[in-house]
């Protein structure tokens, strides 16, 4: 009992350390913004570059600029909003996996530069530090209001919805309006939020056993209609007229690491562990809804049916939340206690070895992985500043 309590305390302490580390990182960026004396996080919203005008985002940006002084504006955009997103991400991830892995995924989710992925940074670290150009870039989450404000709204809405244990019909209608409102903040983000919501709540009320299947079906159609009419104005005023300089392809590693690898890993885990297929599908149904929407967007773009700038898949809610969320089911099942099976594919020698190895990495290597990766992420988040002071 004492050992278990020590392990839990150790995990909590490490998660606090990661949170404080991220807070220090963004505080350093805030300090630099004050020294530089400019709002490097403020970017003008060019409405013509959007398919559907982000009315709420433009209003929010104007409101903040008008009512906040420069130091307060920078503190909100560089410290308050990013750290709030971090805390929400930890809360969401920890609903499935350990607090340490949750903290690590949250830090990794927010560690994004627009023109340099963490993956590329690790490969090219030596060359990057010998080049002064990266000193001109800042973490993507500081961009205001997109993706800064839109990411906060998306994740906060998702967290509020999934935190309600006993959901009723009134809750559902209110949440439908919240989900629809995201269309006026960021229409592409709204695609994922709406898809999540329309898959999440029908099964939630179906489990209640208070309503018939027919009622659940008809009520779901009614909620979809509410969402459609709520976003109708934005749809009508939008123009699918993409910028000719837009990006209509994705790097191979994006497709490989964010779509192919999670699917392959889940298939492997299904065969090496005795996992109920029903549990996989319904416990993580909303995650697969996100994946289905992303695949749909890519296919529509590649087919030419609906040209969409795929750059958004690297610079919006997918990058800050959803892509790493794809790995949560994998980490969840790896962290299950190892059982010994006598029959089935999971009883084979290679299945047993694979299962035990992953479990040992998850449990015994958790702290080492967390500390090592956190240090690398700190360097990644601060490397423009390090270069700046080394000039």
mmCIF file of C-alpha atoms in Angstrom:
data_model
loop_
_atom_site.group_PDB
_atom_site.id
_atom_site.type_symbol
_atom_site.label_atom_id
_atom_site.label_comp_id
_atom_site.label_asym_id
_atom_site.label_seq_id
_atom_site.Cartn_x
_atom_site.Cartn_y
_atom_site.Cartn_z
ATOM 1 C CA UNK A 1 0.000 0.000 0.000
ATOM 2 C CA UNK A 2 2.871 2.342 0.904
ATOM 3 C CA UNK A 3 4.688 1.557 -2.360
ATOM 4 C CA UNK A 4 1.527 2.172 -4.377
ATOM 5 C CA UNK A 5 0.975 5.497 -2.597
ATOM 6 C CA UNK A 6 4.584 6.467 -3.299
ATOM 7 C CA UNK A 7 4.181 5.635 -7.002
ATOM 8 C CA UNK A 8 1.002 7.691 -7.256
ATOM 9 C CA UNK A 9 2.643 10.612 -5.455
ATOM 10 C CA UNK A 10 5.665 10.316 -7.722
ATOM 11 C CA UNK A 11 3.449 10.485 -10.827
ATOM 12 C CA UNK A 12 1.589 13.528 -9.532
ATOM 13 C CA UNK A 13 4.851 15.274 -8.661
ATOM 14 C CA UNK A 14 6.243 14.626 -12.140
ATOM 15 C CA UNK A 15 3.033 15.890 -13.765
ATOM 16 C CA UNK A 16 3.276 19.087 -11.690
ATOM 17 C CA UNK A 17 6.905 19.459 -12.778
ATOM 18 C CA UNK A 18 5.922 19.189 -16.458
ATOM 19 C CA UNK A 19 3.142 21.765 -15.948
ATOM 20 C CA UNK A 20 5.492 24.192 -14.194
ATOM 21 C CA UNK A 21 8.078 23.643 -16.936
ATOM 22 C CA UNK A 22 5.570 24.622 -19.611
ATOM 23 C CA UNK A 23 4.483 27.631 -17.569
ATOM 24 C CA UNK A 24 8.121 28.739 -17.340
ATOM 25 C CA UNK A 25 8.572 28.310 -21.096
ATOM 26 C CA UNK A 26 5.581 30.479 -22.016
ATOM 27 C CA UNK A 27 6.561 32.999 -19.322
ATOM 28 C CA UNK A 28 9.965 33.356 -20.979
ATOM 29 C CA UNK A 29 8.211 34.013 -24.281
ATOM 30 C CA UNK A 30 6.035 36.622 -22.531
ATOM 31 C CA UNK A 31 9.139 38.303 -21.121
ATOM 32 C CA UNK A 32 10.688 38.379 -24.615
ATOM 33 C CA UNK A 33 7.504 39.914 -26.032
ATOM 34 C CA UNK A 34 7.753 42.737 -23.469
ATOM 35 C CA UNK A 35 11.441 43.279 -24.243
ATOM 36 C CA UNK A 36 10.828 43.314 -27.969
ATOM 37 C CA UNK A 37 7.916 45.664 -27.409
ATOM 38 C CA UNK A 38 5.606 44.218 -30.038
ATOM 39 C CA UNK A 39 2.604 41.928 -30.263
ATOM 40 C CA UNK A 40 4.308 39.196 -32.246
ATOM 41 C CA UNK A 41 1.319 36.990 -31.478
ATOM 42 C CA UNK A 42 -1.099 39.349 -33.202
ATOM 43 C CA UNK A 43 -1.916 38.460 -36.777
ATOM 44 C CA UNK A 44 -4.483 40.194 -38.910
ATOM 45 C CA UNK A 45 -7.343 37.925 -39.912
ATOM 46 C CA UNK A 46 -7.544 37.969 -43.670
ATOM 47 C CA UNK A 47 -11.167 37.001 -44.208
ATOM 48 C CA UNK A 48 -10.667 36.357 -47.902
ATOM 49 C CA UNK A 49 -8.318 33.487 -47.008
ATOM 50 C CA UNK A 50 -11.143 31.657 -45.225
ATOM 51 C CA UNK A 51 -13.882 29.689 -46.908
ATOM 52 C CA UNK A 52 -16.338 30.895 -44.277
ATOM 53 C CA UNK A 53 -15.809 34.151 -42.441
ATOM 54 C CA UNK A 54 -14.927 33.628 -38.721
ATOM 55 C CA UNK A 55 -17.276 36.328 -37.420
ATOM 56 C CA UNK A 56 -16.861 35.448 -33.733
ATOM 57 C CA UNK A 57 -13.066 35.335 -34.031
ATOM 58 C CA UNK A 58 -12.849 38.730 -35.709
ATOM 59 C CA UNK A 59 -15.149 40.238 -33.091
ATOM 60 C CA UNK A 60 -13.160 38.703 -30.231
ATOM 61 C CA UNK A 61 -9.884 39.977 -31.659
ATOM 62 C CA UNK A 62 -11.268 43.499 -32.010
ATOM 63 C CA UNK A 63 -12.643 43.397 -28.463
ATOM 64 C CA UNK A 64 -9.338 42.279 -26.931
ATOM 65 C CA UNK A 65 -7.285 44.827 -28.858
ATOM 66 C CA UNK A 66 -9.660 47.621 -27.848
ATOM 67 C CA UNK A 67 -9.922 46.827 -24.121
ATOM 68 C CA UNK A 68 -6.500 45.354 -23.239
ATOM 69 C CA UNK A 69 -3.226 47.206 -22.894
ATOM 70 C CA UNK A 70 -0.219 45.687 -24.647
ATOM 71 C CA UNK A 71 1.294 43.927 -21.612
ATOM 72 C CA UNK A 72 -2.109 42.504 -20.615
ATOM 73 C CA UNK A 73 -2.843 41.488 -24.202
ATOM 74 C CA UNK A 74 0.449 39.595 -24.467
ATOM 75 C CA UNK A 75 -0.071 37.969 -21.073
ATOM 76 C CA UNK A 76 -3.510 36.725 -22.151
ATOM 77 C CA UNK A 77 -2.344 35.388 -25.507
ATOM 78 C CA UNK A 78 1.050 34.000 -24.527
ATOM 79 C CA UNK A 79 0.430 32.766 -20.970
ATOM 80 C CA UNK A 80 -3.233 32.563 -19.932
ATOM 81 C CA UNK A 81 -4.807 30.956 -23.003
ATOM 82 C CA UNK A 82 -2.002 28.463 -23.815
ATOM 83 C CA UNK A 83 -1.707 27.341 -20.190
ATOM 84 C CA UNK A 84 -5.499 27.003 -19.924
ATOM 85 C CA UNK A 85 -5.428 24.806 -23.019
ATOM 86 C CA UNK A 86 -2.614 22.765 -21.474
ATOM 87 C CA UNK A 87 -4.608 22.144 -18.280
ATOM 88 C CA UNK A 88 -7.722 21.171 -20.246
ATOM 89 C CA UNK A 89 -5.713 18.766 -22.389
ATOM 90 C CA UNK A 90 -4.233 17.096 -19.304
ATOM 91 C CA UNK A 91 -7.734 16.761 -17.864
ATOM 92 C CA UNK A 92 -9.088 15.192 -21.062
ATOM 93 C CA UNK A 93 -6.192 12.793 -21.617
ATOM 94 C CA UNK A 94 -6.115 11.723 -17.957
ATOM 95 C CA UNK A 95 -9.659 10.436 -18.305
ATOM 96 C CA UNK A 96 -8.092 7.481 -20.128
ATOM 97 C CA UNK A 97 -4.369 7.305 -19.325
ATOM 98 C CA UNK A 98 -1.992 8.120 -16.460
ATOM 99 C CA UNK A 99 -1.378 11.700 -15.363
ATOM 100 C CA UNK A 100 2.259 11.560 -16.495
ATOM 101 C CA UNK A 101 1.443 10.404 -20.015
ATOM 102 C CA UNK A 102 -1.397 12.938 -20.114
ATOM 103 C CA UNK A 103 0.965 15.777 -19.151
ATOM 104 C CA UNK A 104 3.485 14.648 -21.731
ATOM 105 C CA UNK A 105 0.874 14.485 -24.517
ATOM 106 C CA UNK A 106 -0.456 17.917 -23.536
ATOM 107 C CA UNK A 107 3.036 19.436 -23.715
ATOM 108 C CA UNK A 108 3.679 17.697 -27.023
ATOM 109 C CA UNK A 109 0.319 18.922 -28.386
ATOM 110 C CA UNK A 110 1.183 22.568 -27.756
ATOM 111 C CA UNK A 111 4.798 22.349 -28.890
ATOM 112 C CA UNK A 112 4.258 23.363 -32.497
ATOM 113 C CA UNK A 113 6.002 25.772 -34.854
ATOM 114 C CA UNK A 114 4.296 26.437 -38.167
ATOM 115 C CA UNK A 115 7.272 25.740 -40.411
ATOM 116 C CA UNK A 116 9.208 23.286 -38.271
ATOM 117 C CA UNK A 117 7.669 20.169 -36.722
ATOM 118 C CA UNK A 118 9.167 18.536 -33.640
ATOM 119 C CA UNK A 119 9.912 15.554 -35.853
ATOM 120 C CA UNK A 120 11.990 17.679 -38.244
ATOM 121 C CA UNK A 121 13.610 19.489 -35.318
ATOM 122 C CA UNK A 122 14.993 16.255 -33.864
ATOM 123 C CA UNK A 123 16.356 15.167 -37.236
ATOM 124 C CA UNK A 124 17.906 18.522 -38.132
ATOM 125 C CA UNK A 125 18.838 19.799 -34.659
ATOM 126 C CA UNK A 126 22.492 20.455 -35.494
ATOM 127 C CA UNK A 127 21.718 22.382 -38.665
ATOM 128 C CA UNK A 128 18.932 24.373 -37.043
ATOM 129 C CA UNK A 129 21.142 25.712 -34.264
ATOM 130 C CA UNK A 130 23.754 26.773 -36.797
ATOM 131 C CA UNK A 131 21.144 28.805 -38.687
ATOM 132 C CA UNK A 132 19.843 32.150 -37.384
ATOM 133 C CA UNK A 133 16.568 32.128 -39.347
ATOM 134 C CA UNK A 134 14.479 30.198 -36.766
ATOM 135 C CA UNK A 135 14.877 33.136 -34.364
ATOM 136 C CA UNK A 136 12.146 34.905 -36.351
ATOM 137 C CA UNK A 137 9.423 32.355 -35.581
ATOM 138 C CA UNK A 138 7.255 31.810 -32.517
ATOM 139 C CA UNK A 139 5.147 28.883 -31.251
ATOM 140 C CA UNK A 140 2.041 28.501 -33.371
ATOM 141 C CA UNK A 141 -0.311 28.514 -30.362
ATOM 142 C CA UNK A 142 0.536 32.209 -29.809
ATOM 143 C CA UNK A 143 -1.216 33.166 -33.050
ATOM 144 C CA UNK A 144 -4.292 35.180 -32.196
ATOM 145 C CA UNK A 145 -7.185 34.597 -32.455
ATOM 146 C CA UNK A 146 -6.567 31.606 -34.717
ATOM 147 C CA UNK A 147 -5.525 29.049 -33.595
ATOM 148 C CA UNK A 148 -5.199 30.467 -30.058
ATOM 149 C CA UNK A 149 -8.845 31.360 -29.363
ATOM 150 C CA UNK A 150 -10.383 28.702 -31.621
ATOM 151 C CA UNK A 151 -8.352 25.938 -29.969
ATOM 152 C CA UNK A 152 -9.417 27.058 -26.494
ATOM 153 C CA UNK A 153 -13.088 27.150 -27.509
ATOM 154 C CA UNK A 154 -12.944 23.719 -29.153
ATOM 155 C CA UNK A 155 -11.209 21.993 -26.251
ATOM 156 C CA UNK A 156 -13.295 23.748 -23.572
ATOM 157 C CA UNK A 157 -16.522 22.770 -25.354
ATOM 158 C CA UNK A 158 -15.331 19.189 -25.753
ATOM 159 C CA UNK A 159 -14.362 19.009 -22.080
ATOM 160 C CA UNK A 160 -17.671 20.474 -20.862
ATOM 161 C CA UNK A 161 -19.676 18.035 -22.989
ATOM 162 C CA UNK A 162 -17.759 14.946 -21.929
ATOM 163 C CA UNK A 163 -17.728 15.984 -18.258
ATOM 164 C CA UNK A 164 -21.519 15.753 -17.957
ATOM 165 C CA UNK A 165 -22.211 12.235 -16.686
ATOM 166 C CA UNK A 166 -26.010 12.224 -16.868
ATOM 167 C CA UNK A 167 -26.943 14.070 -20.016
ATOM 168 C CA UNK A 168 -30.560 15.030 -20.673
ATOM 169 C CA UNK A 169 -32.426 16.405 -23.675
ATOM 170 C CA UNK A 170 -32.059 20.029 -22.524
ATOM 171 C CA UNK A 171 -28.292 19.577 -22.144
ATOM 172 C CA UNK A 172 -28.111 18.117 -25.634
ATOM 173 C CA UNK A 173 -29.928 21.059 -27.231
ATOM 174 C CA UNK A 174 -27.710 23.585 -25.437
ATOM 175 C CA UNK A 175 -24.594 21.671 -26.460
ATOM 176 C CA UNK A 176 -25.802 21.545 -30.075
ATOM 177 C CA UNK A 177 -25.838 25.349 -30.147
ATOM 178 C CA UNK A 178 -22.370 25.472 -28.535
ATOM 179 C CA UNK A 179 -21.043 23.077 -31.157
ATOM 180 C CA UNK A 180 -22.684 25.011 -33.992
ATOM 181 C CA UNK A 181 -21.245 28.310 -32.724
ATOM 182 C CA UNK A 182 -17.758 26.968 -33.381
ATOM 183 C CA UNK A 183 -18.533 27.401 -37.088
ATOM 184 C CA UNK A 184 -18.276 31.163 -36.599
ATOM 185 C CA UNK A 185 -14.973 30.796 -34.779
ATOM 186 C CA UNK A 186 -13.288 28.385 -37.166
ATOM 187 C CA UNK A 187 -15.369 26.483 -39.728
ATOM 188 C CA UNK A 188 -12.815 23.715 -40.277
ATOM 189 C CA UNK A 189 -12.532 23.059 -36.534
ATOM 190 C CA UNK A 190 -16.330 22.971 -36.397
ATOM 191 C CA UNK A 191 -16.375 20.037 -38.834
ATOM 192 C CA UNK A 192 -14.587 17.909 -36.250
ATOM 193 C CA UNK A 193 -16.605 19.179 -33.284
ATOM 194 C CA UNK A 194 -19.931 18.590 -35.033
ATOM 195 C CA UNK A 195 -18.881 15.093 -36.136
ATOM 196 C CA UNK A 196 -17.831 14.249 -32.574
ATOM 197 C CA UNK A 197 -21.098 15.566 -31.146
ATOM 198 C CA UNK A 198 -23.434 13.772 -33.568
ATOM 199 C CA UNK A 199 -21.719 10.457 -32.785
ATOM 200 C CA UNK A 200 -21.234 11.046 -29.057
ATOM 201 C CA UNK A 201 -24.680 12.002 -27.756
ATOM 202 C CA UNK A 202 -27.014 9.490 -29.549
ATOM 203 C CA UNK A 203 -25.244 6.525 -27.992
ATOM 204 C CA UNK A 204 -25.094 8.385 -24.664
ATOM 205 C CA UNK A 205 -28.879 8.762 -24.446
ATOM 206 C CA UNK A 206 -29.417 5.288 -25.937
ATOM 207 C CA UNK A 207 -27.566 3.810 -22.936
ATOM 208 C CA UNK A 208 -30.070 5.576 -20.687
ATOM 209 C CA UNK A 209 -32.691 2.950 -21.669
ATOM 210 C CA UNK A 210 -35.338 5.596 -21.045
ATOM 211 C CA UNK A 211 -35.877 6.242 -24.735
ATOM 212 C CA UNK A 212 -36.650 3.924 -27.633
ATOM 213 C CA UNK A 213 -34.313 3.465 -30.561
ATOM 214 C CA UNK A 214 -36.769 5.276 -32.836
ATOM 215 C CA UNK A 215 -36.916 8.255 -30.464
ATOM 216 C CA UNK A 216 -33.101 8.440 -30.302
ATOM 217 C CA UNK A 217 -32.940 8.366 -34.095
ATOM 218 C CA UNK A 218 -35.574 11.073 -34.591
ATOM 219 C CA UNK A 219 -34.137 13.249 -31.824
ATOM 220 C CA UNK A 220 -30.658 12.961 -33.358
ATOM 221 C CA UNK A 221 -32.016 14.067 -36.732
ATOM 222 C CA UNK A 222 -33.677 17.001 -34.988
ATOM 223 C CA UNK A 223 -30.396 18.032 -33.350
ATOM 224 C CA UNK A 224 -28.590 17.784 -36.688
ATOM 225 C CA UNK A 225 -31.250 20.102 -38.128
ATOM 226 C CA UNK A 226 -30.729 22.571 -35.262
ATOM 227 C CA UNK A 227 -27.002 22.634 -35.977
ATOM 228 C CA UNK A 228 -27.602 23.094 -39.709
ATOM 229 C CA UNK A 229 -29.953 26.049 -39.222
ATOM 230 C CA UNK A 230 -27.575 27.579 -36.663
ATOM 231 C CA UNK A 231 -24.722 27.606 -39.180
ATOM 232 C CA UNK A 232 -26.892 28.333 -42.231
ATOM 233 C CA UNK A 233 -26.044 32.040 -42.289
ATOM 234 C CA UNK A 234 -22.334 31.258 -42.295
ATOM 235 C CA UNK A 235 -22.773 28.600 -44.993
ATOM 236 C CA UNK A 236 -24.765 30.962 -47.196
ATOM 237 C CA UNK A 237 -22.215 33.763 -46.914
ATOM 238 C CA UNK A 238 -19.200 31.492 -47.414
ATOM 239 C CA UNK A 239 -17.413 31.134 -50.717
ATOM 240 C CA UNK A 240 -15.419 28.077 -51.715
ATOM 241 C CA UNK A 241 -12.792 30.071 -53.565
ATOM 242 C CA UNK A 242 -9.437 28.739 -52.390
ATOM 243 C CA UNK A 243 -6.220 30.671 -52.674
ATOM 244 C CA UNK A 244 -4.269 29.440 -55.760
ATOM 245 C CA UNK A 245 -1.153 29.322 -53.577
ATOM 246 C CA UNK A 246 -2.850 26.981 -51.088
ATOM 247 C CA UNK A 247 -1.288 23.655 -50.199
ATOM 248 C CA UNK A 248 -3.110 20.602 -51.564
ATOM 249 C CA UNK A 249 -0.762 17.918 -50.319
ATOM 250 C CA UNK A 250 0.490 16.622 -46.983
ATOM 251 C CA UNK A 251 3.953 15.398 -46.010
ATOM 252 C CA UNK A 252 4.095 11.603 -45.956
ATOM 253 C CA UNK A 253 4.929 11.532 -42.258
ATOM 254 C CA UNK A 254 1.649 13.346 -41.470
ATOM 255 C CA UNK A 255 -0.391 10.578 -43.053
ATOM 256 C CA UNK A 256 1.901 7.872 -41.710
ATOM 257 C CA UNK A 257 2.213 8.943 -38.068
ATOM 258 C CA UNK A 258 -1.242 10.449 -37.543
ATOM 259 C CA UNK A 259 -3.422 7.980 -39.441
ATOM 260 C CA UNK A 260 -1.654 4.784 -40.512
ATOM 261 C CA UNK A 261 0.397 4.076 -37.371
ATOM 262 C CA UNK A 262 -2.490 4.499 -34.863
ATOM 263 C CA UNK A 263 -4.698 2.155 -36.902
ATOM 264 C CA UNK A 264 -1.967 -0.488 -37.286
ATOM 265 C CA UNK A 265 -1.158 -0.314 -33.566
ATOM 266 C CA UNK A 266 -4.797 -0.806 -32.601
ATOM 267 C CA UNK A 267 -5.077 -3.813 -34.920
ATOM 268 C CA UNK A 268 -1.946 -5.324 -33.355
ATOM 269 C CA UNK A 269 -3.235 -4.719 -29.838
ATOM 270 C CA UNK A 270 -6.559 -6.288 -30.758
ATOM 271 C CA UNK A 271 -4.771 -9.523 -31.689
ATOM 272 C CA UNK A 272 -2.166 -9.622 -28.895
ATOM 273 C CA UNK A 273 -4.582 -8.619 -26.134
ATOM 274 C CA UNK A 274 -8.053 -9.941 -25.506
ATOM 275 C CA UNK A 275 -9.829 -6.658 -26.239
ATOM 276 C CA UNK A 276 -13.559 -6.540 -26.796
ATOM 277 C CA UNK A 277 -14.192 -5.067 -30.244
ATOM 278 C CA UNK A 278 -17.419 -3.505 -28.969
ATOM 279 C CA UNK A 279 -15.425 -1.689 -26.288
ATOM 280 C CA UNK A 280 -12.879 -0.392 -28.796
ATOM 281 C CA UNK A 281 -15.562 0.960 -31.104
ATOM 282 C CA UNK A 282 -17.886 2.561 -28.572
ATOM 283 C CA UNK A 283 -15.501 3.672 -25.839
ATOM 284 C CA UNK A 284 -13.442 5.636 -28.350
ATOM 285 C CA UNK A 285 -16.126 6.266 -30.988
ATOM 286 C CA UNK A 286 -15.597 10.033 -30.907
ATOM 287 C CA UNK A 287 -11.881 9.625 -31.606
ATOM 288 C CA UNK A 288 -12.673 7.564 -34.677
ATOM 289 C CA UNK A 289 -15.187 10.231 -35.697
ATOM 290 C CA UNK A 290 -12.331 12.751 -35.733
ATOM 291 C CA UNK A 291 -10.258 10.340 -37.819
ATOM 292 C CA UNK A 292 -13.103 9.766 -40.292
ATOM 293 C CA UNK A 293 -13.545 13.517 -40.824
ATOM 294 C CA UNK A 294 -9.815 14.011 -41.397
ATOM 295 C CA UNK A 295 -9.690 11.187 -43.942
ATOM 296 C CA UNK A 296 -12.794 12.640 -45.616
ATOM 297 C CA UNK A 297 -11.208 16.094 -45.906
ATOM 298 C CA UNK A 298 -8.041 14.610 -47.411
ATOM 299 C CA UNK A 299 -9.974 12.479 -49.922
ATOM 300 C CA UNK A 300 -12.213 15.387 -50.975
ATOM 301 C CA UNK A 301 -9.134 17.515 -51.557
ATOM 302 C CA UNK A 302 -7.149 14.878 -53.431
ATOM 303 C CA UNK A 303 -10.165 14.063 -55.612
ATOM 304 C CA UNK A 304 -10.668 17.737 -56.490
ATOM 305 C CA UNK A 305 -14.318 17.675 -55.409
ATOM 306 C CA UNK A 306 -13.798 20.275 -52.683
ATOM 307 C CA UNK A 307 -10.332 21.871 -52.778
ATOM 308 C CA UNK A 308 -9.262 22.693 -49.237
ATOM 309 C CA UNK A 309 -5.941 24.101 -48.116
ATOM 310 C CA UNK A 310 -4.469 21.084 -46.315
ATOM 311 C CA UNK A 311 -2.136 23.418 -44.456
ATOM 312 C CA UNK A 312 -4.978 23.748 -41.936
ATOM 313 C CA UNK A 313 -4.473 20.123 -40.925
ATOM 314 C CA UNK A 314 -1.021 21.120 -39.672
ATOM 315 C CA UNK A 315 -1.943 24.385 -37.998
ATOM 316 C CA UNK A 316 -5.334 24.024 -36.295
ATOM 317 C CA UNK A 317 -7.163 21.761 -33.848
ATOM 318 C CA UNK A 318 -5.782 18.574 -35.405
ATOM 319 C CA UNK A 319 -2.261 19.610 -34.486
ATOM 320 C CA UNK A 320 -3.107 20.887 -30.998
ATOM 321 C CA UNK A 321 -5.373 18.082 -29.866
ATOM 322 C CA UNK A 322 -6.800 15.495 -32.230
ATOM 323 C CA UNK A 323 -3.665 13.971 -33.771
ATOM 324 C CA UNK A 324 -2.232 12.944 -30.416
ATOM 325 C CA UNK A 325 -5.702 11.953 -29.227
ATOM 326 C CA UNK A 326 -5.503 9.155 -31.827
ATOM 327 C CA UNK A 327 -2.780 7.595 -29.672
ATOM 328 C CA UNK A 328 -4.767 7.686 -26.427
ATOM 329 C CA UNK A 329 -6.597 4.350 -27.062
ATOM 330 C CA UNK A 330 -3.229 2.735 -27.788
ATOM 331 C CA UNK A 331 -1.655 4.023 -24.573
ATOM 332 C CA UNK A 332 -4.837 3.068 -22.679
ATOM 333 C CA UNK A 333 -4.662 -0.588 -23.753
ATOM 334 C CA UNK A 334 -0.879 -0.841 -23.406
ATOM 335 C CA UNK A 335 -1.262 0.291 -19.789
ATOM 336 C CA UNK A 336 -3.610 -2.543 -18.910
ATOM 337 C CA UNK A 337 -2.148 -5.196 -16.562
ATOM 338 C CA UNK A 338 -0.560 -8.135 -18.417
ATOM 339 C CA UNK A 339 -2.660 -11.307 -18.408
ATOM 340 C CA UNK A 340 -1.555 -14.818 -19.324
ATOM 341 C CA UNK A 341 -3.659 -16.465 -22.006
ATOM 342 C CA UNK A 342 -3.716 -20.164 -22.862
ATOM 343 C CA UNK A 343 -5.639 -20.030 -26.145
ATOM 344 C CA UNK A 344 -6.098 -17.646 -29.045
ATOM 345 C CA UNK A 345 -3.715 -15.376 -30.959
ATOM 346 C CA UNK A 346 -2.874 -13.552 -27.734
ATOM 347 C CA UNK A 347 -1.405 -16.762 -26.248
ATOM 348 C CA UNK A 348 1.404 -16.998 -28.824
ATOM 349 C CA UNK A 349 5.005 -16.425 -27.778
ATOM 350 C CA UNK A 350 5.400 -13.301 -29.927
ATOM 351 C CA UNK A 351 2.103 -11.856 -28.732
ATOM 352 C CA UNK A 352 3.109 -12.416 -25.120
ATOM 353 C CA UNK A 353 6.546 -10.853 -25.670
ATOM 354 C CA UNK A 354 5.043 -7.868 -27.505
ATOM 355 C CA UNK A 355 2.448 -7.337 -24.757
ATOM 356 C CA UNK A 356 4.944 -7.581 -21.900
ATOM 357 C CA UNK A 357 7.513 -5.340 -23.595
ATOM 358 C CA UNK A 358 5.001 -2.569 -24.203
ATOM 359 C CA UNK A 359 3.673 -2.832 -20.656
ATOM 360 C CA UNK A 360 7.183 -2.572 -19.206
ATOM 361 C CA UNK A 361 7.901 0.490 -21.331
ATOM 362 C CA UNK A 362 4.615 2.032 -20.197
ATOM 363 C CA UNK A 363 5.200 1.402 -16.486
ATOM 364 C CA UNK A 364 8.948 1.169 -15.846
ATOM 365 C CA UNK A 365 10.049 3.589 -18.547
ATOM 366 C CA UNK A 366 7.323 6.162 -17.977
ATOM 367 C CA UNK A 367 9.368 8.581 -15.848
ATOM 368 C CA UNK A 368 12.521 8.322 -17.959
ATOM 369 C CA UNK A 369 10.586 8.886 -21.198
ATOM 370 C CA UNK A 370 8.670 11.799 -19.657
ATOM 371 C CA UNK A 371 11.793 13.549 -18.347
ATOM 372 C CA UNK A 372 13.816 13.016 -21.544
ATOM 373 C CA UNK A 373 11.019 14.092 -23.880
ATOM 374 C CA UNK A 374 10.152 17.102 -21.702
ATOM 375 C CA UNK A 375 13.761 18.327 -21.862
ATOM 376 C CA UNK A 376 13.791 17.974 -25.656
ATOM 377 C CA UNK A 377 10.454 19.790 -25.915
ATOM 378 C CA UNK A 378 11.747 22.653 -23.761
ATOM 379 C CA UNK A 379 14.717 23.070 -26.103
ATOM 380 C CA UNK A 380 12.367 22.907 -29.086
ATOM 381 C CA UNK A 381 10.016 25.526 -27.621
ATOM 382 C CA UNK A 382 12.849 27.891 -26.756
ATOM 383 C CA UNK A 383 15.321 27.344 -29.588
ATOM 384 C CA UNK A 384 14.523 30.666 -31.367
ATOM 385 C CA UNK A 385 15.244 32.502 -28.108
ATOM 386 C CA UNK A 386 18.423 30.490 -27.518
ATOM 387 C CA UNK A 387 19.630 31.408 -31.000
ATOM 388 C CA UNK A 388 18.656 35.041 -30.454
ATOM 389 C CA UNK A 389 20.784 35.324 -27.299
ATOM 390 C CA UNK A 390 23.696 33.450 -28.874
ATOM 391 C CA UNK A 391 24.035 35.900 -31.772
#
